[in-house]
PDB file of C-alpha atoms in Angstrom:
ATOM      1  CA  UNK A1046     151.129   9.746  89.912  1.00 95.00           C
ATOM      2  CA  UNK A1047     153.791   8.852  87.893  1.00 97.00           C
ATOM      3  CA  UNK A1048     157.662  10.392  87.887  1.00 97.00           C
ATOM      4  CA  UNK A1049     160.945  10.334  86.157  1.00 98.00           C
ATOM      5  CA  UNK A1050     164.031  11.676  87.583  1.00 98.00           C
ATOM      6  CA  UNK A1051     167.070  11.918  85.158  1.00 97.00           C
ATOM      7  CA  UNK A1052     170.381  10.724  85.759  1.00 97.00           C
ATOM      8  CA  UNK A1053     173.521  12.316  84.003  1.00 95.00           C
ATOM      9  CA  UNK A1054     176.816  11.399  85.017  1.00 93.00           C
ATOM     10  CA  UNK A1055     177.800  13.668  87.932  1.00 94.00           C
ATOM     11  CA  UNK A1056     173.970  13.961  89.681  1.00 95.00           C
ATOM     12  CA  UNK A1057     174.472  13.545  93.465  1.00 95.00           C
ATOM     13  CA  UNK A1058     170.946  14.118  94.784  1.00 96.00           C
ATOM     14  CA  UNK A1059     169.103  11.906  92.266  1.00 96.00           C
ATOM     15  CA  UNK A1060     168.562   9.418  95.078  1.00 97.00           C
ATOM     16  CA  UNK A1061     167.337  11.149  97.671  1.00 96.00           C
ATOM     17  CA  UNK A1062     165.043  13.027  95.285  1.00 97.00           C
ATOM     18  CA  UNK A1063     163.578   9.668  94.210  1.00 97.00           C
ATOM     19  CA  UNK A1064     163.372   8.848  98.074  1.00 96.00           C
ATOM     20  CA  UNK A1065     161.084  11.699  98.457  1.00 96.00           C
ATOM     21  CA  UNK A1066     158.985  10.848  95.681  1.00 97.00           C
ATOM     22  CA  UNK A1067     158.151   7.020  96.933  1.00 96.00           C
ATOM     23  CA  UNK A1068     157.759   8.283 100.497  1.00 95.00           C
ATOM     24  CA  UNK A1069     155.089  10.143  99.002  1.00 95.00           C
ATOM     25  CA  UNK A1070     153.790   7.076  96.727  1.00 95.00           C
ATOM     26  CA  UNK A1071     154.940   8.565  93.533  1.00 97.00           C
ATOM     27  CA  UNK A1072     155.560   5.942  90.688  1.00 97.00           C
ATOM     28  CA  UNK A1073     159.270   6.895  90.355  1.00 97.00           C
ATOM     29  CA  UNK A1074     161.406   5.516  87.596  1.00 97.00           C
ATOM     30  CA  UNK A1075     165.237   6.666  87.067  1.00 98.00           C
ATOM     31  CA  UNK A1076     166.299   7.900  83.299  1.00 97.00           C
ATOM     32  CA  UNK A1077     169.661   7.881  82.475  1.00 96.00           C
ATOM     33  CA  UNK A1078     170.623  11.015  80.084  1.00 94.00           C
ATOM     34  CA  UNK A1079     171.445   9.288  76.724  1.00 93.00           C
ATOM     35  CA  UNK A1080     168.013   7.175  77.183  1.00 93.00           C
ATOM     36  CA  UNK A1081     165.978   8.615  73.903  1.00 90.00           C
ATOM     37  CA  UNK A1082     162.588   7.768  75.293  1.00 93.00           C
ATOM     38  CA  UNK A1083     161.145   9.369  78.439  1.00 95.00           C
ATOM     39  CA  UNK A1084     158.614   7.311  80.452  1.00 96.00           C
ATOM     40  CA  UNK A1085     154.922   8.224  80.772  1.00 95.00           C
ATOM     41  CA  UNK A1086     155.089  10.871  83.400  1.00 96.00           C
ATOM     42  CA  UNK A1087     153.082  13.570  84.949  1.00 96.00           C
ATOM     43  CA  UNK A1088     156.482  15.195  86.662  1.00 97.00           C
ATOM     44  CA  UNK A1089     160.037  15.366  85.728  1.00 98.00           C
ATOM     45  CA  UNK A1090     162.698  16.381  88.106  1.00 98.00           C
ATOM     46  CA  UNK A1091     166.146  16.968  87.047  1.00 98.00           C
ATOM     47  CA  UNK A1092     168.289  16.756  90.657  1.00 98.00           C
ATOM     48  CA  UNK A1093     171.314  18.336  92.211  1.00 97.00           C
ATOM     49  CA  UNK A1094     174.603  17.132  91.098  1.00 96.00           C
ATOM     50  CA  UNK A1095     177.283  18.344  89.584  1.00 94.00           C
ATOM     51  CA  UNK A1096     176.644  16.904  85.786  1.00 93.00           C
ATOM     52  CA  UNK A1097     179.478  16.899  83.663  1.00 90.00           C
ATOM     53  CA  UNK A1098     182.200  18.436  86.317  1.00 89.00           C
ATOM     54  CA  UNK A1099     180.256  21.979  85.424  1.00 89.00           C
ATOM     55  CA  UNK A1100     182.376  22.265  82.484  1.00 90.00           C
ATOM     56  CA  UNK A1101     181.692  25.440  80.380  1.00 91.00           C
ATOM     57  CA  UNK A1102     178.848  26.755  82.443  1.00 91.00           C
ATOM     58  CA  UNK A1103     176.983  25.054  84.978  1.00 93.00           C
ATOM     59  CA  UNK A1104     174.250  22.763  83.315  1.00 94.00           C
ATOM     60  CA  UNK A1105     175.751  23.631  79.874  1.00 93.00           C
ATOM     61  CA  UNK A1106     176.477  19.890  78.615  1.00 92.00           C
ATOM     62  CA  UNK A1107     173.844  18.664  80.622  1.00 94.00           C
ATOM     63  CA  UNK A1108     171.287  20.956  78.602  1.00 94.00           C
ATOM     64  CA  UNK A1109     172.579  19.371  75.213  1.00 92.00           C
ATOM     65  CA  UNK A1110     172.205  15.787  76.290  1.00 92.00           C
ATOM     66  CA  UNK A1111     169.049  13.081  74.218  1.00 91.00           C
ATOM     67  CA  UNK A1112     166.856  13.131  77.134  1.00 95.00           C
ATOM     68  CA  UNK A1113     166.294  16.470  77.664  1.00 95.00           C
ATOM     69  CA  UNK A1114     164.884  16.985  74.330  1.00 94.00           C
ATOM     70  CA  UNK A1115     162.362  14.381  75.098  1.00 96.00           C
ATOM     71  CA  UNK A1116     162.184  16.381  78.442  1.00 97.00           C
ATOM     72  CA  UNK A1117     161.635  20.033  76.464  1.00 97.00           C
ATOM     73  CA  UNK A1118     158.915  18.076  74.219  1.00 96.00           C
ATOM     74  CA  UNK A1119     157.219  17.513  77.520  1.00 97.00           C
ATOM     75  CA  UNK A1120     157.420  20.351  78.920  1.00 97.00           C
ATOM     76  CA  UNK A1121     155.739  22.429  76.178  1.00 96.00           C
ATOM     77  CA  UNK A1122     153.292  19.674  76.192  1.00 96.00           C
ATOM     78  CA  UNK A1123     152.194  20.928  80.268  1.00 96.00           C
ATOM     79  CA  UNK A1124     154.187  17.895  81.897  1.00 97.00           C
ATOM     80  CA  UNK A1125     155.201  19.218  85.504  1.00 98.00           C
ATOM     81  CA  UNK A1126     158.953  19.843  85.582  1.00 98.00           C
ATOM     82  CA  UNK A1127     160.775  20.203  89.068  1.00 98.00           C
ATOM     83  CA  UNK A1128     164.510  21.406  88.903  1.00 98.00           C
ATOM     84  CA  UNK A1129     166.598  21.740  92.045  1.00 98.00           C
ATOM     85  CA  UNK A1130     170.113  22.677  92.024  1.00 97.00           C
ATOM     86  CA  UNK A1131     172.735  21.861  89.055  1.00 97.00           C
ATOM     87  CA  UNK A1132     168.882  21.143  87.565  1.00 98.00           C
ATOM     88  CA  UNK A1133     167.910  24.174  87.759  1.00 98.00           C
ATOM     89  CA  UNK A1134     170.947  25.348  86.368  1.00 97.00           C
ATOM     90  CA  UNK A1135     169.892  22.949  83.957  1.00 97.00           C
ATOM     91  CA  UNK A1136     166.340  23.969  83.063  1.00 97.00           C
ATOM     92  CA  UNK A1137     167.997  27.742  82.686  1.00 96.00           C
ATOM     93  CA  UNK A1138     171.103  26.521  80.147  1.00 95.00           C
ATOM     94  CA  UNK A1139     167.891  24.797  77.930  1.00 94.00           C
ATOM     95  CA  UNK A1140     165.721  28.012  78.121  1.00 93.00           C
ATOM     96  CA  UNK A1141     162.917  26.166  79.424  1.00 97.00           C
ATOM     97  CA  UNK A1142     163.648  29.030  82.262  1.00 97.00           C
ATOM     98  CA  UNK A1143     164.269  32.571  81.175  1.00 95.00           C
ATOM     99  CA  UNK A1144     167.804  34.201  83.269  1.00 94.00           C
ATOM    100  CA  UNK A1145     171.122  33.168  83.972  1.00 94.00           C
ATOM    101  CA  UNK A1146     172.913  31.485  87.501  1.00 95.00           C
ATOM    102  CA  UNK A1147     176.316  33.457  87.766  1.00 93.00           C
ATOM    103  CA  UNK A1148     178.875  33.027  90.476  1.00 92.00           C
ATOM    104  CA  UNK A1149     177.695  33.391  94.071  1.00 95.00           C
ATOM    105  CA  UNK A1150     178.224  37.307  94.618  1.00 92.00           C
ATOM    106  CA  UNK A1151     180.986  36.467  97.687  1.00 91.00           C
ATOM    107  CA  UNK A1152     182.311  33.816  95.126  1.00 90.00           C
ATOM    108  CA  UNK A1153     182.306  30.835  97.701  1.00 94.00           C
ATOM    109  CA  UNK A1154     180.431  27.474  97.909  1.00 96.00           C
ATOM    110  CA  UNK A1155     177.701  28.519 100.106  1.00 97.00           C
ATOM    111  CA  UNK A1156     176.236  25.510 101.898  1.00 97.00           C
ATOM    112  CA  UNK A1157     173.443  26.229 104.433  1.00 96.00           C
ATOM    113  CA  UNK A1158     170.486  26.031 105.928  1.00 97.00           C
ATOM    114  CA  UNK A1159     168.563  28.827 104.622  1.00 98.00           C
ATOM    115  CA  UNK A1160     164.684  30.947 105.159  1.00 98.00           C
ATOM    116  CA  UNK A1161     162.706  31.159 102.399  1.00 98.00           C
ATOM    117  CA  UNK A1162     159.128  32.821 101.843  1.00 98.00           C
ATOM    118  CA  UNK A1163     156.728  30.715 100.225  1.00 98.00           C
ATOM    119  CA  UNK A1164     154.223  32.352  97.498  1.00 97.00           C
ATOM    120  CA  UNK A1165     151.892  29.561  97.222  1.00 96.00           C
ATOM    121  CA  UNK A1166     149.634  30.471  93.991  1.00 96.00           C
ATOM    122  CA  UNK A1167     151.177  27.810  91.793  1.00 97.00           C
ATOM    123  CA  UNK A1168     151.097  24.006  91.183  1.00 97.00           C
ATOM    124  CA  UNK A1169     154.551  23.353  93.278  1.00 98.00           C
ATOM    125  CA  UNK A1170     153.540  25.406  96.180  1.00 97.00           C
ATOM    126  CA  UNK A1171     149.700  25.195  96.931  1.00 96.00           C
ATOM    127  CA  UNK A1172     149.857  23.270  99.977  1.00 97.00           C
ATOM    128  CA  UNK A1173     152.103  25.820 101.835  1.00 97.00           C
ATOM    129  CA  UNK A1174     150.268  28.563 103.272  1.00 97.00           C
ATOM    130  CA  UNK A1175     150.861  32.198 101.081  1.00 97.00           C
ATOM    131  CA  UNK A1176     153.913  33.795 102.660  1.00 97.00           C
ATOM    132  CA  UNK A1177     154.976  30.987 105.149  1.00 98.00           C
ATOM    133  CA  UNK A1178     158.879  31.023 106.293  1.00 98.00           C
ATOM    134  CA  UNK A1179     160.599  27.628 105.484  1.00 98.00           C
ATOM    135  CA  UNK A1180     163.494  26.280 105.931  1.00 97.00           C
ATOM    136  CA  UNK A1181     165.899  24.247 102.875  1.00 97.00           C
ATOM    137  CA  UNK A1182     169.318  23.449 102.476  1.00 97.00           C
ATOM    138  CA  UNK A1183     171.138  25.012  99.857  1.00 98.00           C
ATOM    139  CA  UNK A1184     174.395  24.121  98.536  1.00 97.00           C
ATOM    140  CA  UNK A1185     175.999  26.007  95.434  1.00 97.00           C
ATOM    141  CA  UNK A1186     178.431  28.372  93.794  1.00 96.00           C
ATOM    142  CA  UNK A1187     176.489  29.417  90.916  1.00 96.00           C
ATOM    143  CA  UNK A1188     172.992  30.545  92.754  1.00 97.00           C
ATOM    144  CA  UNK A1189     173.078  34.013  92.201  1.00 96.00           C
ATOM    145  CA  UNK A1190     169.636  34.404  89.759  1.00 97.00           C
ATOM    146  CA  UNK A1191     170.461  37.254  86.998  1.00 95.00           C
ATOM    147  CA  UNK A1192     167.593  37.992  83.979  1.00 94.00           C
ATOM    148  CA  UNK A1193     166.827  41.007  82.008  1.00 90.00           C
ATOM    149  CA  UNK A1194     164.974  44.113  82.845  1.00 91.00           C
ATOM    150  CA  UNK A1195     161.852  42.988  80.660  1.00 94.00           C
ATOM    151  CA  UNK A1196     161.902  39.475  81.982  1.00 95.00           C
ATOM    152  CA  UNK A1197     161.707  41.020  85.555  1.00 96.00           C
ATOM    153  CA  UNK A1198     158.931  43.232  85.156  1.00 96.00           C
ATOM    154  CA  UNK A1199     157.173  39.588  83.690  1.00 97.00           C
ATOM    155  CA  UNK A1200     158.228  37.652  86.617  1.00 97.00           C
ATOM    156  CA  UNK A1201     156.525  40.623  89.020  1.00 96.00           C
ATOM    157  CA  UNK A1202     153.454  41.182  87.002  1.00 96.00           C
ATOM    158  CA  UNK A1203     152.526  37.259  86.915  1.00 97.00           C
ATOM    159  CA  UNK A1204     153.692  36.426  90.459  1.00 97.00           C
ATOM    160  CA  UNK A1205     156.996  33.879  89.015  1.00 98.00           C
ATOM    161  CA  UNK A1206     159.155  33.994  92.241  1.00 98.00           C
ATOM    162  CA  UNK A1207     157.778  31.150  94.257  1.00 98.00           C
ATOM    163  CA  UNK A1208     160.345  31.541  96.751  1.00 98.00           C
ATOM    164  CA  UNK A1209     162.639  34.421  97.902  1.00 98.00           C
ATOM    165  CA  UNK A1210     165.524  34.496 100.493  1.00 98.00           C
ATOM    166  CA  UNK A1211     164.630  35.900 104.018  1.00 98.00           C
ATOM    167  CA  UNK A1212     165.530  35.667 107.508  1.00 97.00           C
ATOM    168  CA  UNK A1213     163.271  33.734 110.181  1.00 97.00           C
ATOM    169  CA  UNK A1214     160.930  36.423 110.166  1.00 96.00           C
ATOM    170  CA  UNK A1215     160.119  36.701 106.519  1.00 96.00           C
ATOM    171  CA  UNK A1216     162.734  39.908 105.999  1.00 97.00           C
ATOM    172  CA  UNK A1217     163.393  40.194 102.327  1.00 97.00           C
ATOM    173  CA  UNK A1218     166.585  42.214 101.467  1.00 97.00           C
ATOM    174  CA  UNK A1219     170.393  42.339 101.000  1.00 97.00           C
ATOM    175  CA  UNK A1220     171.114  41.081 104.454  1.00 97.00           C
ATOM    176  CA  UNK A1221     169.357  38.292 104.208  1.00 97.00           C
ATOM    177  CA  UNK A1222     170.488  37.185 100.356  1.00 98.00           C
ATOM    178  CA  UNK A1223     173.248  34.476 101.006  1.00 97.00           C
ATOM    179  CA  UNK A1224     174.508  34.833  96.552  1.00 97.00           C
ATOM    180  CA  UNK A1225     173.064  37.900  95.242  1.00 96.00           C
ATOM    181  CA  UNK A1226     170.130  36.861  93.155  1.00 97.00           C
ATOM    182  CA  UNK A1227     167.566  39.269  91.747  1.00 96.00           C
ATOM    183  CA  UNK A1228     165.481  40.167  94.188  1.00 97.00           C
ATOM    184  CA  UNK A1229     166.628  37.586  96.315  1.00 98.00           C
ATOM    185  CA  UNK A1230     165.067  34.793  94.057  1.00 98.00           C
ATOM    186  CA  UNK A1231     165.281  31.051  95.378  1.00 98.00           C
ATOM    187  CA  UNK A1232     163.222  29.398  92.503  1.00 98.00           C
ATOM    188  CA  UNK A1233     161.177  31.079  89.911  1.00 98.00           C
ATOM    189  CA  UNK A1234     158.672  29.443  87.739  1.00 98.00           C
ATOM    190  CA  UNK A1235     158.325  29.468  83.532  1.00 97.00           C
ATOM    191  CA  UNK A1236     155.204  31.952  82.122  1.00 96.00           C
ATOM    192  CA  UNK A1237     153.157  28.882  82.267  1.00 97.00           C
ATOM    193  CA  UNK A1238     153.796  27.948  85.605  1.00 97.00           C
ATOM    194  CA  UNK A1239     154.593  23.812  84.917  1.00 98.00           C
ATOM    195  CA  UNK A1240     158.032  24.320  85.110  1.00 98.00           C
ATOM    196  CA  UNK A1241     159.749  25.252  88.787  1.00 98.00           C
ATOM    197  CA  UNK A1242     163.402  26.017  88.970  1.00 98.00           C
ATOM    198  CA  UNK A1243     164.857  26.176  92.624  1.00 98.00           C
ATOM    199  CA  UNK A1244     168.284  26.304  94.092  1.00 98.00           C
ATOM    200  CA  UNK A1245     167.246  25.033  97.560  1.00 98.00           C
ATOM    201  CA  UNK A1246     166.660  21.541  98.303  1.00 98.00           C
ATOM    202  CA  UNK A1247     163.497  20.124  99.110  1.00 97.00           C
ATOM    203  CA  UNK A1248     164.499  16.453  99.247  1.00 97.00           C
ATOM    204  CA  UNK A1249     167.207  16.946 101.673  1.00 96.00           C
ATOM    205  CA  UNK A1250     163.671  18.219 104.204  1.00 96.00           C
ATOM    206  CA  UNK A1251     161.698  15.439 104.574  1.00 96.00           C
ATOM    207  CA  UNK A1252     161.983  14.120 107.309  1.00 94.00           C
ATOM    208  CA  UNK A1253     162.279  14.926 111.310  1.00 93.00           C
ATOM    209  CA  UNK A1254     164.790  12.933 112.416  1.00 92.00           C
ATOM    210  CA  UNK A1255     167.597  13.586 110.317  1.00 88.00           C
ATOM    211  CA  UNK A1256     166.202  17.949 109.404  1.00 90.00           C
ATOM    212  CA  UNK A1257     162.915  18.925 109.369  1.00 94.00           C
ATOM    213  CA  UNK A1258     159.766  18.244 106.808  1.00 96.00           C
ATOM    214  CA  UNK A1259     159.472  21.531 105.403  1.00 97.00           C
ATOM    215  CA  UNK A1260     160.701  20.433 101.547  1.00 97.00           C
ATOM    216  CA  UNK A1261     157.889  18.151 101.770  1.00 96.00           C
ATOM    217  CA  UNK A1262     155.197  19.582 100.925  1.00 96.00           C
ATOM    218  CA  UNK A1263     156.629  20.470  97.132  1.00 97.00           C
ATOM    219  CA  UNK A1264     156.235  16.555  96.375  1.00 96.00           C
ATOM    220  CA  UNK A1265     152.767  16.446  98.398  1.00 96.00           C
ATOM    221  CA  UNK A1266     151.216  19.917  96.368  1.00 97.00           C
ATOM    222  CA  UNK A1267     152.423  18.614  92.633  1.00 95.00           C
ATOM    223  CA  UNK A1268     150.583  15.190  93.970  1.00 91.00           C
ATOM    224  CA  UNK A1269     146.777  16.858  94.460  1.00 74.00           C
TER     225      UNK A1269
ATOM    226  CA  UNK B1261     190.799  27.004  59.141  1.00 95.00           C
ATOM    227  CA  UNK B1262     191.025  28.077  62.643  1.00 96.00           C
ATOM    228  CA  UNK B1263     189.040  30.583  65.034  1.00 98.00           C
ATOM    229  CA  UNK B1264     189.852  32.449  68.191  1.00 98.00           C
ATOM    230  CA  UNK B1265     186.275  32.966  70.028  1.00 98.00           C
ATOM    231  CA  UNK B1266     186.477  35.470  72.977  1.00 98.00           C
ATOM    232  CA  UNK B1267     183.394  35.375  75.308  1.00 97.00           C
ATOM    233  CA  UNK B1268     183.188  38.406  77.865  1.00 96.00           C
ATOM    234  CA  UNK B1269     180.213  39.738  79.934  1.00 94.00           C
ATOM    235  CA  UNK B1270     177.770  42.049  79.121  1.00 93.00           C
ATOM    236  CA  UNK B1271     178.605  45.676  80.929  1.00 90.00           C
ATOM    237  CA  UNK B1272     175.604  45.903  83.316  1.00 85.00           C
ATOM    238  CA  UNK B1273     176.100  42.137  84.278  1.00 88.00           C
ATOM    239  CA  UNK B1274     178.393  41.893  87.790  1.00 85.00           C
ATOM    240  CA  UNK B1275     181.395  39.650  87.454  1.00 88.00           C
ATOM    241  CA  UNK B1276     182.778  38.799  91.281  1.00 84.00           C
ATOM    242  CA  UNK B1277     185.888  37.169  89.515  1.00 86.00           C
ATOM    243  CA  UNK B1278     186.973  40.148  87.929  1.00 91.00           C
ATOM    244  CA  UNK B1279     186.727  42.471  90.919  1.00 90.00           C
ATOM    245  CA  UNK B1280     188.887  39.812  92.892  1.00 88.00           C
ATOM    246  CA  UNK B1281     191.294  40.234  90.187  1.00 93.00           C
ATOM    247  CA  UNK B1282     191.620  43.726  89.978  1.00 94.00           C
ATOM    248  CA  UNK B1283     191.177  44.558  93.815  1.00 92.00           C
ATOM    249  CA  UNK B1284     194.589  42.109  93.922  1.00 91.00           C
ATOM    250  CA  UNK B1285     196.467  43.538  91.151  1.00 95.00           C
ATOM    251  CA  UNK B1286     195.187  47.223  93.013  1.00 94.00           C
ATOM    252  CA  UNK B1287     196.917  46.011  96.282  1.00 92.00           C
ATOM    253  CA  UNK B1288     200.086  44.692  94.177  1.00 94.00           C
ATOM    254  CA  UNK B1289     200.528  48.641  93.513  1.00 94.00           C
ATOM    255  CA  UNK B1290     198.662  48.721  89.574  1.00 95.00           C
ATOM    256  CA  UNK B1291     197.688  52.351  90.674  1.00 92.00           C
ATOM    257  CA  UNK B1292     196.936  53.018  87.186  1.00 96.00           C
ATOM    258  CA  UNK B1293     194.531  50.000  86.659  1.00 96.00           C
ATOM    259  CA  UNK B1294     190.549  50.820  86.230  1.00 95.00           C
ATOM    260  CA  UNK B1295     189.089  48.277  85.538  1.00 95.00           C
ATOM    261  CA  UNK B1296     189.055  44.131  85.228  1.00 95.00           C
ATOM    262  CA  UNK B1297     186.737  42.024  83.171  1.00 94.00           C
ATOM    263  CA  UNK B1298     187.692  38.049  83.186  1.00 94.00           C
ATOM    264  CA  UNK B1299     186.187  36.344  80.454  1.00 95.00           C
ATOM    265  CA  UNK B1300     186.534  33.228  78.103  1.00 96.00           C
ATOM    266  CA  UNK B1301     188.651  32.264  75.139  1.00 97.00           C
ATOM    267  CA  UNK B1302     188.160  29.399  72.736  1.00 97.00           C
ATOM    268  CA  UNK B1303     190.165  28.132  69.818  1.00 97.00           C
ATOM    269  CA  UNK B1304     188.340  26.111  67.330  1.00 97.00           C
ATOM    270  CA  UNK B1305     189.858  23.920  64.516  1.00 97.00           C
ATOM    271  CA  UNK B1306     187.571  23.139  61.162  1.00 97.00           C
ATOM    272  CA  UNK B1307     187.945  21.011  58.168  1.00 96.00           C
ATOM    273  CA  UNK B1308     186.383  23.606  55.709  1.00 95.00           C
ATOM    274  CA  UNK B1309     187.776  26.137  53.175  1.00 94.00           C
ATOM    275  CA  UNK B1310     184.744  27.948  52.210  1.00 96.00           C
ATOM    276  CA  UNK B1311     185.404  30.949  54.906  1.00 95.00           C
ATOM    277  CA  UNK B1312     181.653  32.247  54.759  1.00 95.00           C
ATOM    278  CA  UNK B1313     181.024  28.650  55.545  1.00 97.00           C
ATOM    279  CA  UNK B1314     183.148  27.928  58.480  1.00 97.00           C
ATOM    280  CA  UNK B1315     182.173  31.809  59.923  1.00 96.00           C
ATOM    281  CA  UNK B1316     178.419  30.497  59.863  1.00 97.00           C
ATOM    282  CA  UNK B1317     179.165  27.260  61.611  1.00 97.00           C
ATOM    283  CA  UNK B1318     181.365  29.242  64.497  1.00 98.00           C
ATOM    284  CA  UNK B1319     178.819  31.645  64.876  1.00 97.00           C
ATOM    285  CA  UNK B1320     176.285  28.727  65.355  1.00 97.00           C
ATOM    286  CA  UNK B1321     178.476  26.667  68.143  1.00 97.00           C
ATOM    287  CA  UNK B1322     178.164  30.322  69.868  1.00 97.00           C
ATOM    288  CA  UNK B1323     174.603  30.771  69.913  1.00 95.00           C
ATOM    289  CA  UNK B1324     173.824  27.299  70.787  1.00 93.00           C
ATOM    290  CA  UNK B1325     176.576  26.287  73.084  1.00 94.00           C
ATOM    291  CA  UNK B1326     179.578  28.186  73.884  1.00 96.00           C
ATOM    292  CA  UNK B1327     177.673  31.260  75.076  1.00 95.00           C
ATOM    293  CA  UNK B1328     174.659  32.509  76.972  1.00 91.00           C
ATOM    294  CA  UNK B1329     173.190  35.350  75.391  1.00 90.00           C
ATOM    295  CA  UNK B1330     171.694  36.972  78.248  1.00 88.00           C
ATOM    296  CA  UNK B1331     175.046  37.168  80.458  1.00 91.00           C
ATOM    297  CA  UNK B1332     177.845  37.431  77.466  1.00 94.00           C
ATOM    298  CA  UNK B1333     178.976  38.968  74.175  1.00 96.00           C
ATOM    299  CA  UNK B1334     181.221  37.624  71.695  1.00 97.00           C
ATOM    300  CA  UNK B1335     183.967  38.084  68.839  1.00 97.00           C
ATOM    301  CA  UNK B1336     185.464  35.601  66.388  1.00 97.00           C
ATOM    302  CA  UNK B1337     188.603  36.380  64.358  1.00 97.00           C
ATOM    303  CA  UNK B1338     189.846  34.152  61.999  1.00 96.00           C
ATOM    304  CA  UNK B1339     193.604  33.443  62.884  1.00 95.00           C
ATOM    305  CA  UNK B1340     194.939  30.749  60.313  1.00 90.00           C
TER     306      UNK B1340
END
């Protein structure tokens, strides 16, 4: 399978995304952001960072750069698109995800490891089992998920949130929301489902020795 | 021709920055004070006489750049 991960100036986990990728035998080529063409790819992930200083809002510039409209072309065309972080701020600032990422509620830089509950009926999540507890690191201070009242009745009714906040037990609520977001939303998915959007960070949980391996299995269910 | 662009949030969405600010100016004695909204505030400089013209273009940089839709609200006055 083959992947692209794009580079703008300011992306921090681009590497260690692309790490996870090979260790999972994904062709995986870098794109810088003023590249016009986008490799042949069956997944795009646009990594954590901080692109362009988060001038303006979060992911603003980054959302107006050449690649991504090669990116947008794809993504209407079905590619896979995986956005973690500043890229999922990203993926919201280009509408390719409905919603807005305001200011963590407690307005600090909240970086932790965090519980999340898995709903597994997409393409991003299938080899988790339905409602498993993981555990990512997140790392941001604008994570706090905001959309309107129509789009939220459209994320319920087609199952969107394919993870939520939640303690080590699987406890969905205030308590256990670390910035405030909509019914505690950790990444949400587009209408047609081939576009994920996450705060948490799967690449920094692949492997044992240095966290654990629960991010893995993101790369491994987009690979089947 | 130049154009003062002031970006606020929309009323039901929360803004953490503006409660900081008026819970401090509350403590600083502002009995009076009800309420704080912090927004954003752009000037913008174009090479165009045609006022209907430039108006159009502002309004444009808004939609597509300078604000989200779904969070803010914006006004442009025309101040030179």
């Amino acid at each position: 399978m083959k992947s692209s991960v794009i580079v703008f100036p300011g992306s921090n986990c681009d590497r260690d995304i692309a790490v996870a990728l090979e260790k999972l035998q994904f062709k995986n080529k870098m794109v810088w952001h003023k590249d016009s063409e986008l490799p042949k790819s069956d997944l795009i992930v646009i990594p954590g960072g901080f692109s362009y200083g988060d001038y303006l809002r979060s992911g603003a510039i980054a959302a107006k750069s050449k690649i991504l409209n090669e990116v947008i072309k794809a993504a209407n065309k079905g590619c896979l698109i995986l956005g973690v972080c500043n890229g999922f701020q990203i993926l919201i600032e280009t509408g390719l995800i409905k919603g807005a990422l305001l200011r963590n509620k407690n307005l600090k830089f909240i970086n932790k490891d965090v519980y999340l509950k898995v709903n597994n009926t997409n393409q991003f999540c299938k080899n988790y089992k339905n409602g498993q507890i993981i555990k990512l690191n997140i790392a941001h201070n604008e994570g706090n998920y905001f959309t309107d009242k129509n789009h939220l009745m459209e994320i319920k009714e087609n199952n969107l949130i394919a993870f939520q906040y939640c303690d080590e037990k699987g406890l969905v609520n205030d308590e256990t929301n670390p910035n405030g977001s909509l019914n505690n939303i950790a990444g949400i998915l587009n209408s047609k489902k081939n576009i994920l959007g996450m705060m948490p960070h799967p690449e920094r949980m692949i492997d044992k020795i240095i966290s654990n391996e629960d991010g893995l299995n993101i790369f491994s269910s987009i690979l089947n | 021709m130049k154009f003062a662009i002031t970006v606020t949030l929309k009323k039901d969405v929360l803004d953490p920055q503006g409660k900081v600010v008026q819970q401090t100016l509350q403590n600083m004695g502002m009995d009076t004070l009800v309420n704080v909204r912090q927004g954003k505030y752009f000037e913008i400089e174009l090479n165009e006489t045609k006022e209907d013209v430039a108006k159009n273009l502002i309004e444009e940089m808004c939609k597509k750049l300078l604000v989200n839709l779904i969070i803010e609200n914006y006004t442009i006055n025309k101040i030179s």
